[in-house]
Coordinates of C-alpha atoms and ligand atoms in Angstrom, one line a residue:
M294 CA 0.0 -0.4 0.4
A295 CA 1.3 3.2 -1.1
T296 CA 2.5 5.7 1.8
P297 CA 0.9 9.7 1.4
G298 CA 3.6 11.2 -0.8
Q299 CA 4.2 8.2 -2.7
I300 CA 3.4 7.0 -6.8
P301 CA 1.5 4.2 -6.4
A302 CA 3.0 1.1 -8.2
A303 CA 1.4 1.5 -12.1
E304 CA -1.2 -2.2 -12.4
P305 CA -0.2 -4.2 -15.2
D306 CA -2.2 -2.5 -17.8
T307 CA -4.5 -5.3 -19.6
R308 CA -5.3 -2.5 -22.8
I309 CA -1.9 -2.3 -24.3
E310 CA -0.2 -5.1 -26.6
Q311 CA 2.6 -7.7 -25.4
P312 CA 5.4 -7.8 -27.1
R313 CA 5.4 -9.9 -29.8
P314 CA 7.9 -12.9 -28.8
E315 CA 11.2 -11.0 -30.4
K316 CA 12.5 -12.8 -33.6
S317 CA 15.8 -12.8 -34.7
V318 CA 16.8 -11.4 -38.6
R319 CA 17.8 -15.5 -39.6
A320 CA 14.6 -16.6 -38.6
V321 CA 12.5 -13.8 -40.9
T322 CA 14.8 -14.0 -43.7
F323 CA 15.0 -18.6 -43.1
E324 CA 10.9 -18.2 -42.6
L325 CA 11.1 -16.7 -46.2
L326 CA 13.6 -18.1 -48.4
R327 CA 11.6 -21.4 -47.5
N328 CA 8.4 -19.6 -48.4
L329 CA 10.0 -18.9 -51.7
G330 CA 11.4 -22.7 -52.2
L331 CA 14.5 -21.2 -52.0
T332 CA 16.0 -23.8 -49.7
T333 CA 19.2 -24.9 -51.6
I334 CA 22.3 -22.5 -51.0
F335 CA 25.3 -22.8 -53.6
G336 CA 28.2 -21.7 -51.1
N337 CA 31.8 -21.4 -49.7
V338 CA 31.6 -20.5 -46.6
G339 CA 34.0 -17.5 -43.7
S340 CA 34.1 -16.0 -41.5
T341 CA 31.5 -13.5 -42.6
E342 CA 29.0 -16.0 -43.9
E343 CA 28.9 -18.1 -39.9
P344 CA 26.4 -16.1 -38.5
F345 CA 24.1 -16.6 -41.4
L346 CA 24.3 -20.8 -41.6
K347 CA 24.2 -20.3 -38.0
N348 CA 22.0 -23.4 -36.5
F349 CA 21.5 -24.4 -40.3
P350 CA 17.5 -25.8 -40.5
Q351 CA 17.1 -29.5 -41.6
D352 CA 15.1 -28.8 -44.2
F353 CA 17.3 -26.8 -46.0
R354 CA 20.5 -28.2 -48.5
Y355 CA 24.0 -26.7 -48.1
V356 CA 26.0 -28.0 -51.7
L357 CA 29.6 -26.7 -50.8
A358 CA 32.3 -26.0 -53.6
P359 CA 35.5 -25.6 -52.2
Q360 CA 36.0 -22.7 -54.8
E361 CA 34.0 -19.7 -56.1
A362 CA 33.7 -19.9 -60.0
S363 CA 32.7 -23.4 -59.3
V364 CA 30.3 -22.5 -57.0
I365 CA 28.0 -19.7 -58.8
A366 CA 28.1 -22.3 -62.2
I367 CA 26.5 -25.0 -60.8
A368 CA 23.8 -22.5 -59.1
D369 CA 23.5 -21.5 -62.8
G370 CA 23.5 -24.3 -64.3
F371 CA 20.8 -25.6 -61.7
A372 CA 19.0 -22.9 -62.3
Q373 CA 18.6 -23.6 -65.4
A374 CA 17.9 -27.0 -65.2
T375 CA 15.0 -26.2 -63.1
R376 CA 14.0 -23.1 -64.5
R377 CA 13.5 -21.8 -60.5
P378 CA 16.6 -18.8 -59.6
A379 CA 18.7 -20.2 -57.1
L380 CA 20.8 -19.4 -54.0
V381 CA 24.0 -18.5 -53.6
N382 CA 26.4 -17.0 -50.4
L383 CA 30.2 -16.6 -51.3
H384 CA 32.3 -14.7 -49.0
T385 CA 32.7 -11.2 -49.0
T386 CA 35.4 -9.8 -51.2
A387 CA 36.7 -13.1 -52.4
T388 CA 33.3 -13.1 -54.4
A389 CA 35.4 -12.0 -56.6
N390 CA 37.4 -15.5 -57.5
G391 CA 33.4 -16.3 -59.5
M392 CA 33.4 -12.9 -61.2
G393 CA 34.2 -14.8 -64.6
N394 CA 31.2 -16.9 -64.2
L395 CA 29.0 -14.3 -62.8
A396 CA 30.2 -12.5 -65.8
T397 CA 28.5 -15.4 -68.2
A398 CA 25.6 -16.2 -65.7
F399 CA 24.6 -12.3 -66.3
Q400 CA 24.8 -13.9 -70.1
N401 CA 23.9 -16.7 -69.4
K402 CA 20.5 -14.2 -68.1
T403 CA 20.0 -16.7 -65.3
P404 CA 17.9 -15.9 -62.2
L405 CA 20.5 -16.0 -59.4
I406 CA 20.7 -15.0 -56.0
V407 CA 24.5 -13.9 -55.1
T408 CA 24.4 -12.8 -50.9
A409 CA 28.2 -12.6 -49.5
G410 CA 28.4 -12.1 -45.8
N411 CA 30.8 -9.3 -45.2
Q412 CA 32.5 -7.5 -42.2
T413 CA 30.3 -5.7 -38.8
R414 CA 29.0 -3.1 -39.6
E415 CA 30.7 -2.0 -35.6
M416 CA 33.9 -2.3 -37.7
L417 CA 33.2 -1.0 -41.4
M418 CA 34.8 1.5 -41.6
M419 CA 38.1 0.9 -40.5
E420 CA 37.9 -2.0 -42.8
P421 CA 39.5 -5.0 -41.1
W422 CA 40.2 -7.9 -42.6
L423 CA 37.3 -9.1 -45.4
T424 CA 36.2 -6.4 -45.6
D425 CA 34.2 -6.0 -48.8
V426 CA 35.0 -1.9 -48.7
E427 CA 32.9 -1.1 -51.7
P428 CA 30.5 -4.4 -51.9
T429 CA 27.6 -2.3 -54.6
I430 CA 30.8 -1.7 -57.2
L431 CA 32.5 -5.5 -57.0
P432 CA 29.9 -7.1 -59.1
R433 CA 29.4 -4.6 -61.6
P434 CA 28.6 -4.6 -64.3
W435 CA 27.6 -8.3 -64.4
V436 CA 24.5 -7.8 -61.5
K437 CA 20.9 -6.4 -61.7
W438 CA 21.0 -5.7 -58.8
A439 CA 23.8 -4.8 -55.7
Y440 CA 22.7 -3.6 -52.0
E441 CA 23.8 -3.6 -48.7
P442 CA 20.9 -3.1 -46.9
V443 CA 20.7 0.0 -45.2
R444 CA 19.5 -1.7 -41.3
A445 CA 19.4 -5.1 -40.4
E446 CA 15.9 -5.5 -40.0
D447 CA 16.1 -4.2 -44.1
V448 CA 17.3 -7.7 -44.8
P449 CA 14.5 -9.9 -45.6
A450 CA 13.0 -7.6 -47.6
A451 CA 16.5 -6.9 -49.7
F452 CA 15.7 -10.9 -50.2
M453 CA 12.9 -10.4 -51.7
R454 CA 13.4 -7.3 -54.1
A455 CA 16.7 -9.4 -54.7
V456 CA 14.4 -12.6 -56.2
A457 CA 12.4 -9.9 -58.4
T458 CA 14.4 -8.4 -59.9
A459 CA 16.5 -11.5 -60.6
L460 CA 13.3 -13.1 -61.9
Q461 CA 12.0 -10.1 -64.3
P462 CA 13.5 -10.4 -67.6
P463 CA 15.1 -10.5 -69.1
A464 CA 17.1 -12.1 -65.2
G465 CA 19.9 -12.7 -64.7
P466 CA 21.7 -12.7 -61.3
V467 CA 21.8 -10.0 -58.7
F468 CA 23.9 -9.5 -55.2
L469 CA 23.5 -9.2 -51.9
S470 CA 26.5 -7.6 -49.1
L471 CA 25.7 -9.1 -45.5
P472 CA 27.3 -7.5 -43.1
L473 CA 27.3 -10.5 -40.0
G474 CA 26.2 -8.3 -37.1
D475 CA 23.2 -8.1 -39.1
W476 CA 21.8 -11.9 -38.2
E477 CA 20.4 -12.1 -34.1
K478 CA 19.3 -8.4 -34.5
P479 CA 15.4 -8.2 -34.2
C480 CA 13.2 -8.2 -36.9
D481 CA 9.7 -7.3 -35.8
R482 CA 7.8 -7.9 -39.2
P483 CA 7.1 -11.5 -41.1
A484 CA 8.6 -11.4 -44.6
I485 CA 6.7 -10.2 -47.2
V486 CA 6.4 -13.3 -50.2
R487 CA 5.4 -11.3 -54.2
T488 CA 5.6 -12.7 -56.7
V489 CA 5.9 -11.3 -60.3
S490 CA 5.8 -11.6 -64.2
R491 CA 9.0 -13.7 -66.4
R492 CA 7.7 -12.8 -69.4
I493 CA 6.4 -9.0 -71.4
A494 CA 3.7 -9.2 -73.9
P495 CA 4.7 -7.6 -77.8
D496 CA 2.9 -4.9 -78.8
P497 CA 0.0 -6.6 -80.8
A498 CA 0.4 -3.2 -83.7
R499 CA 4.1 -3.8 -84.5
L500 CA 3.4 -8.1 -84.4
A501 CA 0.7 -7.4 -87.2
E502 CA 3.6 -5.1 -88.8
F503 CA 6.1 -7.5 -88.7
V504 CA 3.9 -10.1 -90.2
K505 CA 2.9 -8.1 -92.4
V506 CA 6.6 -8.5 -93.7
L507 CA 7.2 -11.5 -93.4
S508 CA 3.7 -12.9 -95.2
E509 CA 4.9 -10.3 -98.4
A510 CA 8.4 -12.1 -98.1
K511 CA 9.5 -13.8 -101.5
S512 CA 12.3 -15.6 -100.1
P513 CA 11.8 -15.7 -95.5
V514 CA 14.4 -16.7 -93.4
L515 CA 14.4 -17.2 -89.7
I516 CA 17.0 -17.1 -87.2
Y517 CA 16.0 -18.5 -83.4
G518 CA 18.4 -17.7 -80.2
S519 CA 18.8 -19.4 -77.1
S520 CA 15.4 -17.0 -75.2
I521 CA 12.8 -20.1 -77.6
A522 CA 14.8 -22.9 -75.6
R523 CA 15.2 -20.8 -72.1
E524 CA 11.6 -20.5 -71.8
S525 CA 11.0 -23.6 -73.4
G526 CA 9.9 -23.1 -77.3
W527 CA 10.6 -25.7 -79.3
D528 CA 6.7 -26.2 -80.4
Q529 CA 6.0 -23.0 -80.7
A530 CA 9.1 -22.6 -82.4
V531 CA 8.8 -25.3 -85.4
A532 CA 4.8 -24.6 -85.4
F533 CA 6.3 -20.6 -86.5
A534 CA 8.3 -22.1 -89.3
E535 CA 6.6 -24.2 -90.7
T536 CA 3.0 -21.9 -91.1
L537 CA 6.0 -20.1 -92.6
G538 CA 7.7 -21.9 -94.6
A539 CA 11.4 -20.8 -93.5
P540 CA 14.4 -22.2 -93.2
V541 CA 16.0 -21.6 -89.9
W542 CA 19.5 -21.0 -88.8
A543 CA 20.4 -21.1 -85.0
A544 CA 22.3 -17.4 -84.3
P545 CA 25.8 -17.1 -83.5
A546 CA 27.5 -18.9 -80.9
S547 CA 24.2 -20.2 -79.4
E548 CA 24.7 -21.4 -75.9
R549 CA 21.2 -23.2 -76.1
A550 CA 19.2 -25.1 -78.9
P551 CA 16.5 -23.3 -80.4
F552 CA 15.2 -25.5 -82.6
P553 CA 15.8 -29.4 -83.3
E554 CA 18.6 -30.0 -85.2
D555 CA 17.3 -32.7 -87.4
H556 CA 14.2 -30.5 -88.8
P557 CA 13.8 -30.7 -92.1
L558 CA 14.1 -26.6 -91.7
Y559 CA 17.2 -26.4 -89.9
S560 CA 19.3 -25.5 -91.3
G561 CA 22.7 -25.4 -89.3
G562 CA 24.7 -22.6 -86.9
L563 CA 25.4 -19.1 -88.2
P564 CA 29.2 -18.5 -88.1
F565 CA 29.9 -15.4 -85.3
A566 CA 31.8 -13.3 -87.5
M567 CA 30.5 -10.3 -90.0
E568 CA 31.5 -11.7 -93.6
P569 CA 30.5 -15.1 -93.3
L570 CA 27.2 -14.8 -91.7
S571 CA 25.9 -12.3 -94.0
K572 CA 27.1 -14.6 -96.9
K573 CA 25.0 -17.4 -95.3
L574 CA 21.5 -15.0 -95.6
E575 CA 22.1 -14.1 -99.4
G576 CA 19.8 -14.7 -101.3
H577 CA 16.7 -14.3 -98.6
D578 CA 14.8 -10.7 -98.9
V579 CA 13.1 -11.3 -94.8
A580 CA 15.1 -12.6 -91.5
L581 CA 13.5 -12.6 -88.4
V582 CA 15.6 -12.9 -85.4
V583 CA 14.2 -14.6 -81.9
G584 CA 15.4 -14.6 -79.1
A585 CA 19.1 -13.8 -79.6
P586 CA 21.5 -11.0 -80.2
V587 CA 22.0 -9.3 -83.6
F588 CA 24.8 -10.4 -83.4
R589 CA 26.7 -13.0 -81.2
Y590 CA 30.0 -12.2 -83.2
Y591 CA 33.3 -13.0 -82.2
P592 CA 36.9 -12.4 -84.5
Y593 CA 36.5 -9.1 -86.7
V594 CA 35.8 -10.2 -90.2
P595 CA 35.2 -6.5 -91.8
G596 CA 32.2 -7.2 -94.3
P597 CA 28.3 -6.1 -94.4
Y598 CA 25.8 -7.2 -91.5
L599 CA 23.9 -7.9 -94.0
P600 CA 23.1 -9.6 -97.9
D601 CA 22.2 -6.1 -100.1
G602 CA 17.9 -6.0 -100.1
L603 CA 17.6 -7.2 -96.8
R604 CA 15.7 -6.5 -94.2
L605 CA 16.2 -7.6 -90.7
L606 CA 13.4 -8.4 -87.9
H607 CA 14.0 -8.5 -84.7
I608 CA 12.2 -9.7 -81.7
S609 CA 13.7 -10.2 -78.1
D610 CA 12.6 -9.3 -74.7
D611 CA 16.3 -7.7 -73.5
P612 CA 16.5 -3.3 -73.9
G613 CA 19.8 -3.8 -74.5
E614 CA 19.5 -6.1 -76.9
T615 CA 16.9 -5.0 -79.0
A616 CA 18.4 -1.1 -78.1
R617 CA 22.2 -2.8 -79.4
A618 CA 21.4 -4.6 -83.1
P619 CA 23.6 -2.0 -85.5
V620 CA 20.7 -3.0 -87.9
G621 CA 16.7 -4.0 -88.1
D622 CA 13.6 -3.2 -87.5
S623 CA 12.7 -4.1 -83.5
L624 CA 9.9 -5.3 -81.3
L625 CA 10.1 -5.9 -77.5
G626 CA 8.4 -8.9 -75.2
D627 CA 8.4 -12.1 -74.6
P628 CA 10.2 -14.8 -77.9
V629 CA 7.8 -17.3 -77.4
L630 CA 4.2 -14.8 -77.0
S631 CA 6.0 -13.0 -80.1
L632 CA 6.1 -16.7 -82.5
E633 CA 2.3 -17.5 -80.8
G634 CA 1.8 -13.7 -81.6
L635 CA 2.7 -14.4 -85.1
K636 CA 1.7 -17.8 -86.2
A637 CA -2.2 -16.5 -84.7
L638 CA -1.9 -13.5 -87.6
L639 CA -0.3 -15.4 -90.2
G640 CA -3.9 -17.5 -90.7
N641 CA -4.0 -19.8 -93.4
H642 CA -0.7 -18.5 -94.9
K643 CA 0.3 -20.8 -97.5
P644 CA 4.7 -22.2 -96.3
K645 CA 6.6 -20.4 -98.6
T646 CA 9.1 -23.6 -98.6
T647 CA 9.3 -27.1 -96.4
K648 CA 13.3 -27.2 -96.7
A649 CA 16.4 -25.9 -95.4
R650 CA 18.8 -24.8 -97.9
E651 CA 21.6 -27.0 -95.5
T652 CA 20.4 -30.2 -94.6
L653 CA 21.8 -32.3 -91.7
A654 CA 22.8 -34.9 -94.2
H655 CA 24.9 -31.5 -95.5
R656 CA 26.7 -30.2 -92.8
M657 CA 28.1 -34.5 -91.8
A658 CA 29.3 -34.7 -95.4
S659 CA 31.2 -30.6 -94.9
H660 CA 33.0 -31.9 -91.9
A661 CA 33.1 -35.3 -91.1
P662 CA 33.5 -37.5 -94.7
G663 CA 33.3 -40.6 -94.9
P664 CA 33.8 -42.9 -91.7
A665 CA 34.6 -40.6 -89.4
K666 CA 37.4 -38.3 -89.5
F667 CA 41.0 -40.8 -88.8
S668 CA 44.2 -38.2 -87.6
G669 CA 46.5 -40.1 -89.7
D670 CA 49.4 -40.6 -86.6
G671 CA 47.1 -42.5 -84.6
R672 CA 45.5 -40.6 -81.7
L673 CA 42.0 -40.8 -82.6
T674 CA 40.5 -37.9 -83.8
A675 CA 37.5 -35.8 -82.1
A676 CA 35.0 -36.0 -84.1
Q677 CA 35.5 -39.9 -84.2
V678 CA 35.1 -39.7 -80.1
F679 CA 31.9 -38.3 -80.9
R680 CA 31.1 -40.3 -83.0
A681 CA 30.9 -43.3 -80.8
L682 CA 29.4 -41.2 -78.1
N683 CA 26.6 -40.4 -80.3
Q684 CA 26.2 -44.0 -81.2
V685 CA 25.8 -45.7 -77.6
R686 CA 24.4 -42.7 -75.8
P687 CA 20.6 -42.5 -74.8
A688 CA 18.3 -40.1 -77.2
N689 CA 17.4 -37.7 -74.1
T690 CA 20.5 -37.0 -73.3
I691 CA 22.0 -34.2 -72.3
L692 CA 25.6 -32.6 -73.8
I693 CA 27.1 -30.1 -72.0
E694 CA 30.6 -28.2 -74.1
E695 CA 33.8 -26.8 -73.6
S696 CA 35.4 -28.2 -76.3
P697 CA 36.7 -24.7 -77.8
S698 CA 38.5 -25.9 -81.0
N699 CA 36.7 -29.4 -81.5
L700 CA 32.9 -27.4 -81.7
P701 CA 32.3 -27.4 -84.7
D702 CA 32.7 -31.2 -85.2
L703 CA 31.0 -31.8 -82.2
H704 CA 27.6 -30.3 -83.8
T705 CA 28.2 -32.0 -86.6
E706 CA 28.4 -35.4 -84.6
W707 CA 25.7 -35.3 -82.5
A708 CA 22.2 -33.4 -83.8
I709 CA 20.4 -31.9 -80.4
T710 CA 16.8 -34.0 -81.3
E711 CA 15.1 -33.2 -78.0
P712 CA 14.4 -30.2 -76.0
D713 CA 17.1 -29.3 -73.2
T714 CA 19.7 -31.5 -74.0
F715 CA 22.2 -28.9 -75.0
W716 CA 24.6 -26.4 -72.4
T717 CA 27.4 -24.3 -72.7
F718 CA 28.0 -20.9 -72.6
A719 CA 26.7 -16.6 -73.2
S720 CA 30.1 -15.5 -73.0
G721 CA 33.0 -17.6 -74.1
I722 CA 34.5 -17.0 -70.4
L723 CA 36.0 -20.5 -69.5
G724 CA 35.5 -22.9 -66.2
W725 CA 31.4 -22.3 -66.9
N726 CA 30.6 -25.6 -68.1
L727 CA 32.3 -28.3 -65.9
P728 CA 30.6 -27.3 -62.9
A729 CA 27.4 -26.0 -64.7
A730 CA 27.5 -30.1 -65.6
V731 CA 27.5 -30.7 -61.7
G732 CA 24.4 -28.6 -61.1
I733 CA 22.2 -29.5 -64.1
A734 CA 23.0 -33.4 -63.1
L735 CA 22.2 -32.7 -59.8
A736 CA 18.5 -30.8 -61.2
E737 CA 18.5 -33.8 -63.0
R738 CA 18.1 -36.4 -59.8
D739 CA 16.3 -33.8 -57.9
S740 CA 13.3 -33.6 -60.5
G741 CA 14.0 -37.8 -61.0
R742 CA 14.0 -36.9 -64.4
N743 CA 17.9 -38.6 -64.5
R744 CA 18.4 -38.2 -68.2
P745 CA 22.1 -39.2 -68.8
V746 CA 24.5 -36.2 -68.4
I747 CA 28.0 -35.8 -69.9
A748 CA 30.8 -33.3 -70.8
I749 CA 32.8 -32.9 -73.2
I750 CA 35.6 -30.6 -71.7
G751 CA 38.5 -29.7 -73.4
D752 CA 42.2 -30.1 -71.2
G753 CA 42.6 -26.5 -71.4
S754 CA 39.2 -26.1 -70.1
F755 CA 39.3 -28.8 -67.2
Q756 CA 41.5 -27.2 -65.0
Y757 CA 39.8 -23.6 -64.7
S758 CA 37.1 -24.7 -62.1
V759 CA 38.5 -28.5 -61.9
Q760 CA 36.9 -27.7 -57.8
S761 CA 33.2 -28.7 -58.9
L762 CA 34.5 -32.6 -59.8
W763 CA 35.0 -32.7 -56.2
T764 CA 31.5 -31.6 -55.0
A765 CA 30.4 -34.2 -58.1
A766 CA 31.7 -36.5 -55.5
Q767 CA 30.4 -35.7 -52.2
L768 CA 27.2 -35.9 -54.2
R769 CA 28.0 -38.7 -55.8
L770 CA 26.6 -37.7 -59.6
P771 CA 26.3 -40.1 -62.3
L772 CA 27.7 -37.2 -65.0
L773 CA 30.3 -38.6 -67.6
I774 CA 33.1 -35.8 -69.1
V775 CA 35.1 -36.8 -71.3
V776 CA 38.4 -34.7 -71.8
P777 CA 39.9 -34.2 -75.5
R778 CA 43.3 -34.2 -74.7
N779 CA 45.2 -32.2 -77.1
D780 CA 47.9 -30.8 -75.3
E781 CA 47.7 -27.1 -76.7
Y782 CA 44.8 -24.6 -76.4
G783 CA 43.9 -25.5 -79.6
I784 CA 41.1 -23.2 -80.6
L785 CA 44.4 -19.7 -80.1
K786 CA 46.5 -21.8 -82.3
S787 CA 43.2 -21.2 -85.2
F788 CA 42.6 -17.9 -84.1
A789 CA 46.4 -16.8 -84.0
A790 CA 46.3 -18.4 -88.1
L791 CA 43.2 -16.3 -89.0
E792 CA 44.7 -13.4 -87.1
D793 CA 48.5 -14.4 -88.6
T794 CA 49.8 -13.6 -85.1
P795 CA 52.9 -16.5 -85.9
G796 CA 55.2 -17.0 -82.6
V797 CA 52.3 -16.7 -79.8
P798 CA 53.8 -18.0 -76.7
G799 CA 51.6 -20.5 -74.7
L800 CA 49.9 -22.0 -76.5
D801 CA 51.2 -25.7 -75.6
I802 CA 49.8 -27.5 -72.4
P803 CA 51.7 -31.0 -72.1
G804 CA 51.7 -32.7 -68.7
F805 CA 48.7 -32.2 -66.8
D806 CA 47.7 -35.8 -65.6
V807 CA 44.0 -35.3 -65.9
V808 CA 42.9 -38.7 -64.4
S809 CA 44.8 -38.5 -61.7
I810 CA 43.6 -34.6 -61.2
A811 CA 40.2 -36.3 -61.4
K812 CA 41.1 -39.2 -58.6
G813 CA 42.2 -36.8 -56.8
Y814 CA 39.5 -35.6 -56.2
G815 CA 37.8 -38.4 -55.9
C816 CA 35.6 -39.2 -59.5
D817 CA 36.3 -43.1 -60.6
A818 CA 38.6 -41.7 -64.5
A819 CA 40.6 -43.5 -66.6
R820 CA 42.4 -43.3 -70.3
L821 CA 41.2 -44.3 -73.2
D822 CA 42.3 -44.3 -76.5
D823 CA 40.8 -47.1 -78.0
L824 CA 36.5 -46.4 -79.4
E825 CA 34.9 -49.5 -78.3
A826 CA 36.2 -48.9 -74.7
I827 CA 35.8 -45.7 -74.3
K828 CA 32.1 -46.8 -75.6
K829 CA 31.7 -49.2 -73.0
A830 CA 32.9 -47.4 -70.7
A831 CA 30.4 -44.2 -71.3
L832 CA 27.5 -46.6 -70.6
E833 CA 29.4 -48.3 -67.3
A834 CA 29.4 -44.5 -66.3
W835 CA 25.8 -43.5 -65.9
R836 CA 25.1 -46.5 -63.6
K837 CA 27.4 -45.0 -61.6
S838 CA 26.7 -43.2 -58.6
K839 CA 29.5 -41.4 -58.8
P840 CA 31.5 -39.2 -61.3
T841 CA 33.4 -41.0 -64.5
V842 CA 36.3 -38.7 -66.2
L843 CA 37.7 -39.9 -69.4
E844 CA 41.0 -38.6 -70.9
V845 CA 41.0 -39.1 -74.6
P846 CA 44.3 -38.2 -76.3
I847 CA 43.5 -36.5 -79.6
S848 CA 45.5 -35.6 -82.0
P849 CA 46.1 -32.1 -82.2
Q850 CA 44.6 -30.1 -85.5
V851 CA 44.5 -26.1 -85.6
P852 CA 40.8 -26.0 -87.8
P853 CA 40.5 -23.3 -89.7
L854 CA 37.9 -21.6 -87.6
F855 CA 34.8 -20.9 -91.0
Ligands
LIG5 C1 38.5 -17.7 -68.1 C2 39.4 -17.8 -69.6 N1 40.6 -17.9 -69.8 C3 41.4 -17.1 -70.8 C4 40.7 -18.1 -71.7 C5 41.3 -17.6 -73.4 N2 40.9 -18.5 -74.3 C6 40.0 -19.3 -75.4 S1 40.4 -20.4 -75.4 C7 41.2 -20.9 -75.3 C8 41.9 -22.7 -74.8 C9 41.0 -23.6 -75.2 O1 41.7 -25.1 -74.2 P1 40.9 -26.5 -74.0 O2 39.9 -26.4 -73.6 O3 42.0 -27.3 -74.8 O4 40.0 -26.2 -75.6 P2 41.2 -26.9 -77.6 O5 40.7 -25.1 -78.3 O6 42.4 -27.1 -77.5 O7 39.8 -27.2 -78.0 C10 41.2 -20.5 -73.9 C11 43.3 -20.1 -72.7 C12 38.9 -17.5 -72.0 N3 38.5 -17.9 -73.6 N4 38.9 -17.9 -71.1
LIG6 MG1 42.9 -28.6 -75.8

């Protein structure tokens, strides 16, 4: 009881809301990630990430790759093969180790949520060890958005914005820098899950203009790009090509196969230089490019962009691509929705042709004459190896390629006839395809599709993200990797010939023991120089529950680039 002059103790006021049980930034973030279905984290952990990963929830999976380049490309392959965003966790400034593959992910248009820890806010200004001093600059220009939340409690909303940004067209990687002291801080708001659209419809009036030009064309030609494959648009691409009656080329250096390569309208892949590309299009009056840049060139071979008299139309959902095309009229819109719209507007159009100019048989005859290309020096050629593998592989086998000088032979010997069975990189930055194959093989197993996966990786290319072999072995993936060993950077010798730069050092790479390297990372491995043994080993590899690396010595050759 209060004595006079004393203030009585307050009775508890039942009208005031009791404080809610406090949740941490970590708890709210994991709840959000769970609700978004982002329960696999591809990472390589460091001290600045341990507070995020503390008491790692049982319903999440952590896929470790012991180098950042591998982490990013494994996640990229997984995201592409699952058609979902993937979550990556790297180590502060060491994110830089993954920059090559981040640039590739950007050009692949893969939605990746790349995160990295940073030092605690208490010390950031003094730049202690492992501070990412400019976290929003470091990953540029290869992310759509880079951000370090201003307040700890903004972390969950930043994740949501990152996912939305990564998914909207053109999809691509984003980067979040997350100071290590933020995770235990209170977060009094639940994380809000949002959804965004992944496709942008084309302007109907512009589509009608395109149809008018195409239907009045005497000899139209189609150039299809990887975005068609990314958006599962093979059926629409075939239906439109057949209705219009136009031959189909794959855009130069396509990272995905946009069209069945055994279709009678399929002409092959366009060369990636001005003069030879323009030559291939001679005789046509209208070309329509769908879902690709105009054009992805590589060597500079001066010449016109297009042959005389050819009008170019271009459809892409990437405003960067539509803006930087040096010629042609563009339409911004989803490639597959556009193909559907074009076909509907064409109505009962009479097809102009039913055949490609260059058939598969024609391409095979010009590239790999006879039963198989022989070297004459006792060693196998890449063409022989690819043909042997193609003979035994199941029809739905997934092929991943980073074997620069052997690519023309591979395309000739191995036609892609089923959707989502070919992957390579959009960038030319080596070190993507081996780890991407690991991510793709993981997606095959997760999804229950379990298609066989083979990666053809050059002996030079094999070295760049070789640590991903360890991840493949730990995950017990039945992945087959074939390394055509020519002891050289073969393609660069072809370049030296084209560019007339004799005497360049550093183009021979003798002495890599691929078998020992692969075994060291936990794979089965063998060196084989006999076609029957290669076929047998391939079939065995797909039945195993571990990766297999086959080193195949091939005859070093310097094929012309065109
Ligand atoms: C990360 C990276 N480093 C260097 C290069 C330059 N480069 C392009 S092709 C190539 C050689 C590839 O050699 P290999 O994988 O053995 O294939 P080959 O040409 O012999 O078929 C190199 C080093 C590159 N594209 N990317
Ligand atoms: Mg080589």
